[in-house]
Amino acid sequence: MTVHSPVTPADDPTDVGSRTEGEARAGTVQQGSAAHEVTSARGWATATWILLVVLAGALFLDGLDISMVGVALPSMGADLGMDQSHLQWIVSGYVLGYGGFLLLGGRASDLFGRRQVFLAALAVFGVASIVSAVVQVDAAITALRFVKGVAAAFTVPAGLSIITTTFAEGPARNRALSIYTVCGASGFSLGLVFGGLLTEVSWQATLLFPGPVAALLFLAGMKVIPRTGRPAITWSHLDVGGALTSTGALLVLVYAVVAAPEAGWAAPSTIGLFVAAAAFGVAFVLIEARHGNPLLRLGILRSLTLVHANVSAAVMFGSYVAFQFLVTLYLQDTLGWSPIAMALGFLPAGLLVVASALRMDRVLDRVGTPILIAVGLTAFVGGYLLFLRAQPGMGYVDFLLPTIVLLGIGFALCFPSVNAQATTGVSDDEQGLASGLVNTSIQVGGAVMLAVVTAIVTSAQAGGEQGSGLPAGMSSAIVLISVLSVLGVLGSLVVIALRRRRATAAPLALPGT
């Protein structure tokens, strides 16, 4: 019995052209050939496992960094005199750099070599981590967080495209992707645990920790990341205008959303930023439609499964990051929990995600990714809504544990599924582009939702609103998060229905025909 990949171009007629057009250009910029592919899901060499550890470790650090620093925000704010609206910049600075440069980072790995881009960006990430732990100025810490976000914008798509061009599509790639993406999800989940433990030492420890780990991954990566022939790059291959306009559009958009709560959503500066982002976006589309070697081949967006994966990724991560930010401040500032108590409280989610790594490759082989995304987002919705019951004095098992378990289930199902669906059926020379797209969706979703819920809570507190059980504005913010996740579930159900309708309408292939 042959086990097929959960998403193939044949599953979605709109995917036709994703591979054929890419293959037609493969002679222009070739990267990561089949010579490096592992065609069996079993019997990987030691070097292959170390390679996977290096790539998954970088993604783990990325997720860990966002969650871990979130736990340290109350302590950091107390020491540096930062209020809630300024504290969000410690998170948003990272997301701003990440979301703004991911598309460029994904294409850069295709053009300049995935090994070179991955290792250089990993080195920058490690150095910025160490320096940020030494400085004591909030503006400098935020700037270094931005630099780390930019570095992650290059390591993540490069790492994912190394996997998708190293492991053959099917069971081998599903196994590698499930391990890789579950490590990323584990970073988000266990980051809360690590953050709690390290914050007991000092909040600076949460900033420092990724540095030495990145150094170890760098040294191992020098040994095991395969070398490929350098692409023959000429100026005609470089879409400079597309790079400038896409990065400008994403940076200005994310910055506008992040800055809006403080400046005001109707302020002239905010409106001007949104207009500038739209102008950059229009210019980018016009450039890509005419460029011979575009940064983003617009035809790739004809894939229904790719678009669905990107939208679902934005919904999943945007809702989760916003919820985590609210709960972190609630547990520590309102309920007086210590960082270590919060770490232990979130531990079950991390354990669930880690445990799922042993089975997710088999699940991806047998269950369609849209179904897994729908179930995962449903688990998120249940977790968010259950938390609305929280009241001061309730026990951990009553108000937090059910939510934590459901969040762990949601991440374990959604995170590997959106990454697998976003990159399956894409030609090797566009794997960096596809992985950059899905990670851009993740980070932009996080930036937008974090800014929105911060604005809701800040406005409620400024208006003197009194919360019942939860702090002012928190219930409204969680309801908004839940509604967004419900829309994500409905979108997944529509995709499932369309795929089944197409499968039913397709003529059966008869023997001998």
XYZ file of C-alpha atoms in Angstrom:
513
model
C 0.000 0.000 0.000
C 1.389 3.369 -1.004
C 0.917 6.249 1.406
C 0.639 9.603 -0.328
C 1.385 13.083 0.877
C -1.658 14.740 2.474
C -1.746 17.524 -0.097
C -0.725 17.130 -3.707
C -1.192 19.315 -6.745
C -3.707 16.815 -8.040
C -5.885 17.393 -5.020
C -6.414 20.995 -6.017
C -6.794 21.939 -9.677
C -5.792 25.483 -8.840
C -2.331 24.160 -7.978
C -1.671 23.302 -11.619
C 1.157 25.497 -12.830
C 2.784 25.837 -9.415
C 5.275 23.112 -10.277
C 5.339 23.296 -14.046
C 6.138 26.993 -14.257
C 8.756 26.648 -11.538
C 10.375 23.713 -13.320
C 10.458 25.708 -16.521
C 12.641 28.261 -14.767
C 14.672 25.720 -12.799
C 17.504 25.976 -15.304
C 17.883 29.651 -14.475
C 18.298 29.362 -10.724
C 18.861 25.816 -9.500
C 19.181 24.985 -5.835
C 18.967 21.808 -3.746
C 18.787 19.016 -6.284
C 17.529 15.498 -5.848
C 21.071 14.363 -5.147
C 20.485 15.398 -1.554
C 16.993 13.942 -1.205
C 16.242 11.168 1.276
C 13.720 8.910 -0.435
C 12.970 6.567 2.460
C 11.097 7.406 5.652
C 13.316 4.980 7.566
C 17.018 4.393 8.035
C 18.232 7.982 8.048
C 21.947 8.426 8.599
C 23.293 10.085 11.746
C 24.249 13.188 9.759
C 20.669 13.446 8.478
C 19.313 13.409 12.031
C 21.838 16.042 13.125
C 20.817 18.193 10.150
C 17.185 17.929 11.218
C 18.129 18.811 14.808
C 19.964 21.941 13.617
C 17.087 23.131 11.427
C 14.384 22.257 13.952
C 16.507 23.760 16.726
C 16.567 27.128 14.963
C 12.770 27.082 14.638
C 12.482 25.993 18.278
C 14.590 29.005 19.298
C 12.347 31.315 17.303
C 9.182 30.101 19.033
C 10.950 29.923 22.392
C 12.167 33.502 22.105
C 8.705 34.988 21.570
C 7.009 33.023 24.369
C 9.899 33.196 26.822
C 10.242 36.959 26.669
C 6.473 37.295 27.095
C 6.704 35.724 30.552
C 9.452 38.169 31.525
C 7.475 41.276 30.501
C 6.060 42.113 33.974
C 9.524 41.894 35.587
C 11.087 43.815 32.724
C 8.439 46.534 32.975
C 8.968 46.907 36.716
C 12.751 47.267 36.361
C 12.752 49.560 33.326
C 9.614 51.562 34.187
C 7.640 50.478 31.097
C 3.837 50.486 31.028
C 1.689 47.954 29.151
C 1.543 49.920 25.890
C 5.350 50.164 25.817
C 5.903 46.578 26.914
C 4.160 45.278 23.794
C 7.022 46.749 21.758
C 9.391 44.167 23.250
C 7.262 41.535 21.520
C 6.188 43.665 18.559
C 9.744 44.786 17.766
C 10.656 41.176 17.102
C 7.471 40.518 15.132
C 7.971 43.717 13.125
C 11.387 42.607 11.896
C 10.200 39.062 11.355
C 7.014 39.866 9.457
C 8.590 42.656 7.444
C 11.501 40.654 6.021
C 10.176 37.085 5.727
C 9.210 37.318 2.065
C 12.607 38.760 1.202
C 14.294 36.169 3.424
C 12.516 33.308 1.680
C 13.516 34.464 -1.775
C 17.077 35.279 -0.672
C 17.587 31.657 0.369
C 16.518 30.514 -3.107
C 18.810 32.971 -4.870
C 21.954 33.161 -2.735
C 22.129 29.678 -1.257
C 20.135 28.223 1.628
C 23.201 27.129 3.584
C 24.849 30.550 3.400
C 21.699 32.475 4.297
C 20.757 30.128 7.157
C 24.168 30.178 8.847
C 24.730 33.935 8.460
C 21.315 34.785 9.889
C 21.716 32.281 12.743
C 24.985 33.970 13.721
C 23.322 37.401 13.785
C 20.481 35.996 15.902
C 22.925 34.621 18.463
C 25.006 37.792 18.740
C 21.927 40.006 19.081
C 20.639 37.739 21.877
C 23.831 38.109 23.896
C 24.060 41.878 23.413
C 20.388 42.448 24.328
C 20.978 40.750 27.694
C 23.722 43.236 28.548
C 22.100 46.587 27.694
C 19.716 48.197 30.181
C 17.924 50.714 27.918
C 14.442 49.798 26.750
C 14.890 51.416 23.309
C 18.117 49.470 22.714
C 16.470 46.206 23.764
C 13.573 46.863 21.381
C 16.002 47.640 18.535
C 17.913 44.427 19.161
C 14.640 42.515 19.250
C 13.952 43.951 15.799
C 17.370 42.764 14.589
C 16.639 39.271 15.947
C 13.311 39.275 14.129
C 15.039 40.165 10.860
C 17.562 37.349 11.424
C 14.747 34.870 12.088
C 13.070 36.062 8.880
C 16.045 34.583 7.018
C 16.736 31.451 9.100
C 13.177 30.095 9.132
C 12.386 30.038 5.381
C 15.947 28.921 4.608
C 15.672 26.077 7.123
C 12.270 24.962 5.900
C 13.365 25.016 2.269
C 16.482 22.954 3.158
C 14.121 20.325 4.570
C 11.731 20.363 1.618
C 14.605 20.058 -0.880
C 16.427 17.399 1.165
C 13.558 15.040 1.995
C 11.539 13.576 -0.869
C 7.870 14.511 -1.009
C 5.715 11.895 0.694
C 6.339 9.925 3.921
C 9.977 11.059 4.291
C 9.132 14.741 3.991
C 6.022 14.374 6.153
C 8.113 12.779 8.876
C 10.764 15.497 8.691
C 8.186 18.288 8.559
C 6.219 16.896 11.475
C 9.357 16.790 13.633
C 10.421 20.240 12.422
C 7.107 21.994 12.920
C 6.314 20.254 16.204
C 9.660 21.566 17.455
C 8.486 25.054 16.493
C 5.194 24.558 18.276
C 7.070 23.128 21.261
C 9.144 26.290 21.354
C 6.022 28.416 21.670
C 4.595 26.135 24.348
C 7.744 25.376 26.331
C 8.896 28.996 26.015
C 6.429 29.800 28.768
C 8.053 27.150 30.956
C 11.617 28.210 30.171
C 10.620 31.848 30.574
C 9.210 31.211 34.024
C 12.293 29.329 35.169
C 14.759 31.865 33.777
C 12.804 34.895 34.994
C 13.222 33.545 38.530
C 16.938 34.188 37.950
C 16.491 37.501 36.088
C 14.618 38.771 33.047
C 18.002 39.287 31.362
C 18.472 35.510 31.404
C 15.496 35.103 29.065
C 17.201 37.395 26.547
C 20.590 35.702 26.919
C 19.578 32.036 26.711
C 19.085 31.798 22.909
C 22.608 33.130 22.256
C 24.751 30.147 23.345
C 22.205 27.710 21.882
C 22.387 29.500 18.522
C 26.200 29.245 18.661
C 26.026 25.468 19.128
C 23.540 25.107 16.279
C 25.801 27.234 14.070
C 28.817 25.011 14.690
C 26.814 21.844 14.019
C 25.252 23.400 10.919
C 28.688 24.141 9.455
C 29.290 20.388 9.453
C 25.986 18.912 8.289
C 24.109 21.407 6.106
C 24.715 20.186 2.535
C 26.654 22.343 0.158
C 25.044 22.972 -3.206
C 26.331 24.645 -6.312
C 26.115 28.413 -6.133
C 23.339 29.743 -8.362
C 24.429 31.706 -11.406
C 23.014 35.066 -10.342
C 22.901 38.124 -12.597
C 21.198 41.465 -12.042
C 18.290 40.263 -14.199
C 17.533 37.620 -11.543
C 17.294 40.176 -8.744
C 13.898 41.760 -8.276
C 15.176 44.826 -6.429
C 11.959 46.800 -6.893
C 9.871 43.892 -5.626
C 12.138 43.440 -2.611
C 11.936 47.112 -1.666
C 8.175 47.484 -2.156
C 7.188 44.184 -0.483
C 9.416 44.773 2.514
C 8.245 48.381 2.684
C 4.570 47.361 2.556
C 4.943 44.746 5.302
C 7.083 46.951 7.545
C 4.774 49.956 7.258
C 1.629 47.843 7.703
C 2.895 46.049 10.798
C 4.291 49.272 12.239
C 0.979 51.069 11.616
C -1.009 48.398 13.454
C 1.455 48.233 16.335
C 1.661 52.024 16.741
C -2.060 52.709 16.266
C -3.159 51.969 19.871
C -0.870 54.700 21.177
C -1.279 57.243 18.357
C -4.986 56.559 17.789
C -6.604 54.571 14.983
C -8.079 57.715 13.407
C -4.961 59.843 13.865
C -3.539 61.397 10.657
C -0.236 59.592 11.224
C -1.977 56.216 11.453
C -4.107 56.830 8.359
C -1.013 58.029 6.503
C 0.853 54.835 7.394
C -2.005 52.639 6.136
C -2.167 54.632 2.885
C 1.609 54.278 2.463
C 1.387 50.509 3.078
C -1.384 50.224 0.453
C 0.679 52.245 -2.045
C 3.693 49.979 -1.499
C 1.444 46.941 -1.953
C -0.015 48.156 -5.246
C 3.458 48.994 -6.536
C 4.666 45.519 -5.536
C 1.860 43.761 -7.441
C 2.518 45.839 -10.566
C 6.241 45.090 -10.423
C 5.732 41.363 -9.876
C 3.287 41.104 -12.778
C 5.916 42.478 -15.180
C 9.260 41.247 -13.829
C 10.931 38.316 -15.583
C 12.152 36.797 -12.291
C 9.714 38.122 -9.685
C 10.255 37.933 -5.950
C 6.706 36.567 -5.673
C 5.347 34.740 -8.689
C 1.713 35.791 -8.484
C 0.592 32.533 -10.071
C 1.518 30.648 -6.903
C -1.449 32.337 -5.218
C -3.833 30.443 -7.517
C -3.348 27.446 -5.225
C -6.382 27.147 -2.971
C -4.523 24.934 -0.511
C -1.587 27.354 -0.265
C -3.852 30.354 0.344
C -5.872 28.390 2.909
C -2.687 27.380 4.736
C -1.502 30.989 4.918
C -4.824 32.366 6.149
C -5.105 29.584 8.736
C -1.550 30.232 9.909
C -2.325 33.919 10.463
C -5.511 33.086 12.383
C -3.859 30.387 14.504
C -0.801 32.350 15.553
C -2.458 35.754 15.755
C -5.089 34.465 18.155
C -2.611 32.500 20.246
C -0.040 35.291 20.669
C -2.726 37.791 21.637
C -4.257 35.355 24.123
C -0.887 34.498 25.651
C -0.063 38.196 26.116
C -3.337 38.795 27.948
C -3.103 35.691 30.146
C 0.529 36.361 31.083
C -0.297 39.820 32.407
C -3.470 38.547 34.113
C -1.766 35.703 35.960
C 1.201 37.737 37.143
C -0.214 41.241 37.602
C -3.784 40.445 38.708
C -3.492 37.070 40.423
C 0.073 37.568 41.644
C 1.449 34.333 40.242
C 5.226 33.967 40.260
C 6.984 33.260 36.930
C 7.769 29.689 38.053
C 4.111 29.071 38.958
C 3.066 30.296 35.534
C 5.694 28.060 33.905
C 4.303 24.996 35.663
C 0.757 26.045 34.817
C 1.522 26.065 31.083
C 3.638 22.894 31.164
C 0.864 20.461 30.069
C 0.491 22.243 26.707
C 4.193 21.895 26.011
C 4.197 18.233 26.967
C 1.269 17.531 24.649
C 2.994 19.210 21.719
C 6.270 17.368 22.348
C 4.486 14.014 22.691
C 2.672 14.562 19.384
C 6.004 14.637 17.529
C 6.124 10.841 17.722
C 2.879 10.440 15.762
C 2.259 13.538 13.656
C 4.046 12.241 10.555
C 1.666 9.260 10.451
C -1.321 11.517 11.049
C -0.239 13.794 8.188
C 0.067 10.760 5.925
C -3.444 9.539 6.682
C -5.561 12.644 7.329
C -6.011 15.626 5.039
C -4.346 18.770 6.350
C -7.522 20.926 6.014
C -9.271 18.507 8.381
C -6.416 18.710 10.898
C -6.425 22.510 10.670
C -10.195 22.621 11.275
C -9.943 20.333 14.310
C -6.964 22.224 15.685
C -8.643 25.619 15.375
C -11.761 24.176 17.029
C -9.595 23.142 19.980
C -8.260 26.701 20.189
C -11.798 28.105 20.212
C -12.786 25.776 23.049
C -9.743 26.789 25.071
C -10.372 30.521 24.652
C -14.055 30.293 25.548
C -13.406 28.141 28.610
C -11.040 30.785 29.965
C -13.855 33.337 30.006
C -15.165 31.518 33.114
C -12.100 32.615 35.105
C -12.787 34.284 38.443
C -10.331 35.301 41.187
C -10.093 32.449 43.674
C -10.801 29.655 41.177
C -8.439 26.689 41.324
C -5.959 25.903 38.569
C -7.784 22.729 37.524
C -11.030 24.667 37.126
C -10.086 27.760 35.173
C -6.704 27.193 33.466
C -5.922 23.500 32.961
C -8.766 22.800 30.457
C -7.660 25.783 28.383
C -4.004 24.722 28.464
C -4.828 21.179 27.329
C -6.938 22.426 24.418
C -4.251 24.913 23.354
C -1.701 22.096 23.338
C -3.964 19.957 21.149
C -4.616 22.893 18.815
C -0.934 23.665 18.335
C 0.015 20.005 17.884
C -2.507 19.661 15.046
C -2.372 23.078 13.373
C 1.293 23.989 13.308
C 2.617 20.987 11.338
C -0.446 20.993 9.092
C -0.209 24.596 7.892
C 3.513 24.225 7.146
C 3.050 20.949 5.273
C 0.085 22.277 3.281
C 1.836 25.546 2.429
C 4.889 23.866 0.872
C 3.570 20.631 -0.657
C 3.372 20.630 -4.444
C 5.714 23.625 -4.778
C 8.794 23.258 -6.986
C 12.224 23.161 -5.350
C 13.246 26.581 -6.660
C 10.201 28.160 -4.936
C 10.315 26.344 -1.602
C 11.954 29.366 0.040
C 9.197 31.563 -1.349
C 6.423 29.253 -0.098
C 7.947 28.899 3.366
C 8.543 32.640 3.524
C 4.890 33.258 2.672
C 3.500 31.023 5.406
C 5.841 32.416 8.028
C 5.003 35.960 6.927
C 1.340 35.129 7.468
C 2.145 33.765 10.932
C 4.063 36.821 12.076
C 1.833 39.477 10.504
C -1.168 37.729 12.068
C 0.572 37.860 15.432
C 1.466 41.539 15.099
C -2.027 42.590 14.035
C -3.899 40.673 16.745
C -1.483 41.685 19.488
C -1.949 45.341 18.602
C -5.728 44.998 18.393
C -6.199 43.309 21.782
C -3.790 45.758 23.409
C -5.887 48.606 22.009
C -9.089 47.025 23.366
C -7.685 46.566 26.872
C -6.011 49.997 26.946
C -9.212 51.732 25.811
C -11.285 49.874 28.409
C -8.909 50.814 31.207
C -8.719 54.451 30.090
C -12.525 54.623 30.020
C -12.787 53.352 33.581
C -14.563 50.162 32.544
C -14.850 47.603 35.333
C -14.304 43.952 34.481
C -16.357 41.178 36.027
C -13.892 38.497 37.017
C -11.359 39.349 34.307
C -9.672 42.776 34.019
C -11.336 45.545 32.012
C -11.471 44.830 28.305
C -9.975 41.346 28.596
C -13.252 39.491 28.068
C -14.015 41.534 24.950
C -10.535 40.846 23.594
C -10.869 37.091 24.162
C -14.296 37.062 22.499
C -12.759 38.761 19.458
C -9.956 36.177 19.419
C -12.526 33.380 19.598
C -14.616 34.828 16.752
C -11.529 35.060 14.549
C -10.705 31.405 15.260
C -14.309 30.371 14.478
C -13.981 32.085 11.094
C -10.812 30.071 10.562
C -12.720 26.859 11.280
C -15.482 27.843 8.838
C -12.903 28.613 6.150
C -11.345 25.178 6.629
C -14.751 23.510 6.321
C -15.343 25.346 3.030
C -11.998 24.118 1.686
C -12.803 20.545 2.762
C -16.177 20.732 1.008
C -14.630 22.105 -2.209
C -11.975 19.398 -2.273
C -14.572 16.663 -1.795
C -16.779 18.133 -4.512
C -13.871 18.191 -6.943
C -12.894 14.639 -6.027
C -16.473 13.483 -6.636
C -16.742 15.349 -9.928
C -13.429 13.999 -11.268
C -13.947 11.112 -13.727
C -12.830 7.707 -12.509
C -9.786 6.320 -14.288
C -10.671 2.910 -15.750
C -8.056 0.193 -16.398
C -6.712 0.348 -19.915
C -7.968 3.917 -20.510
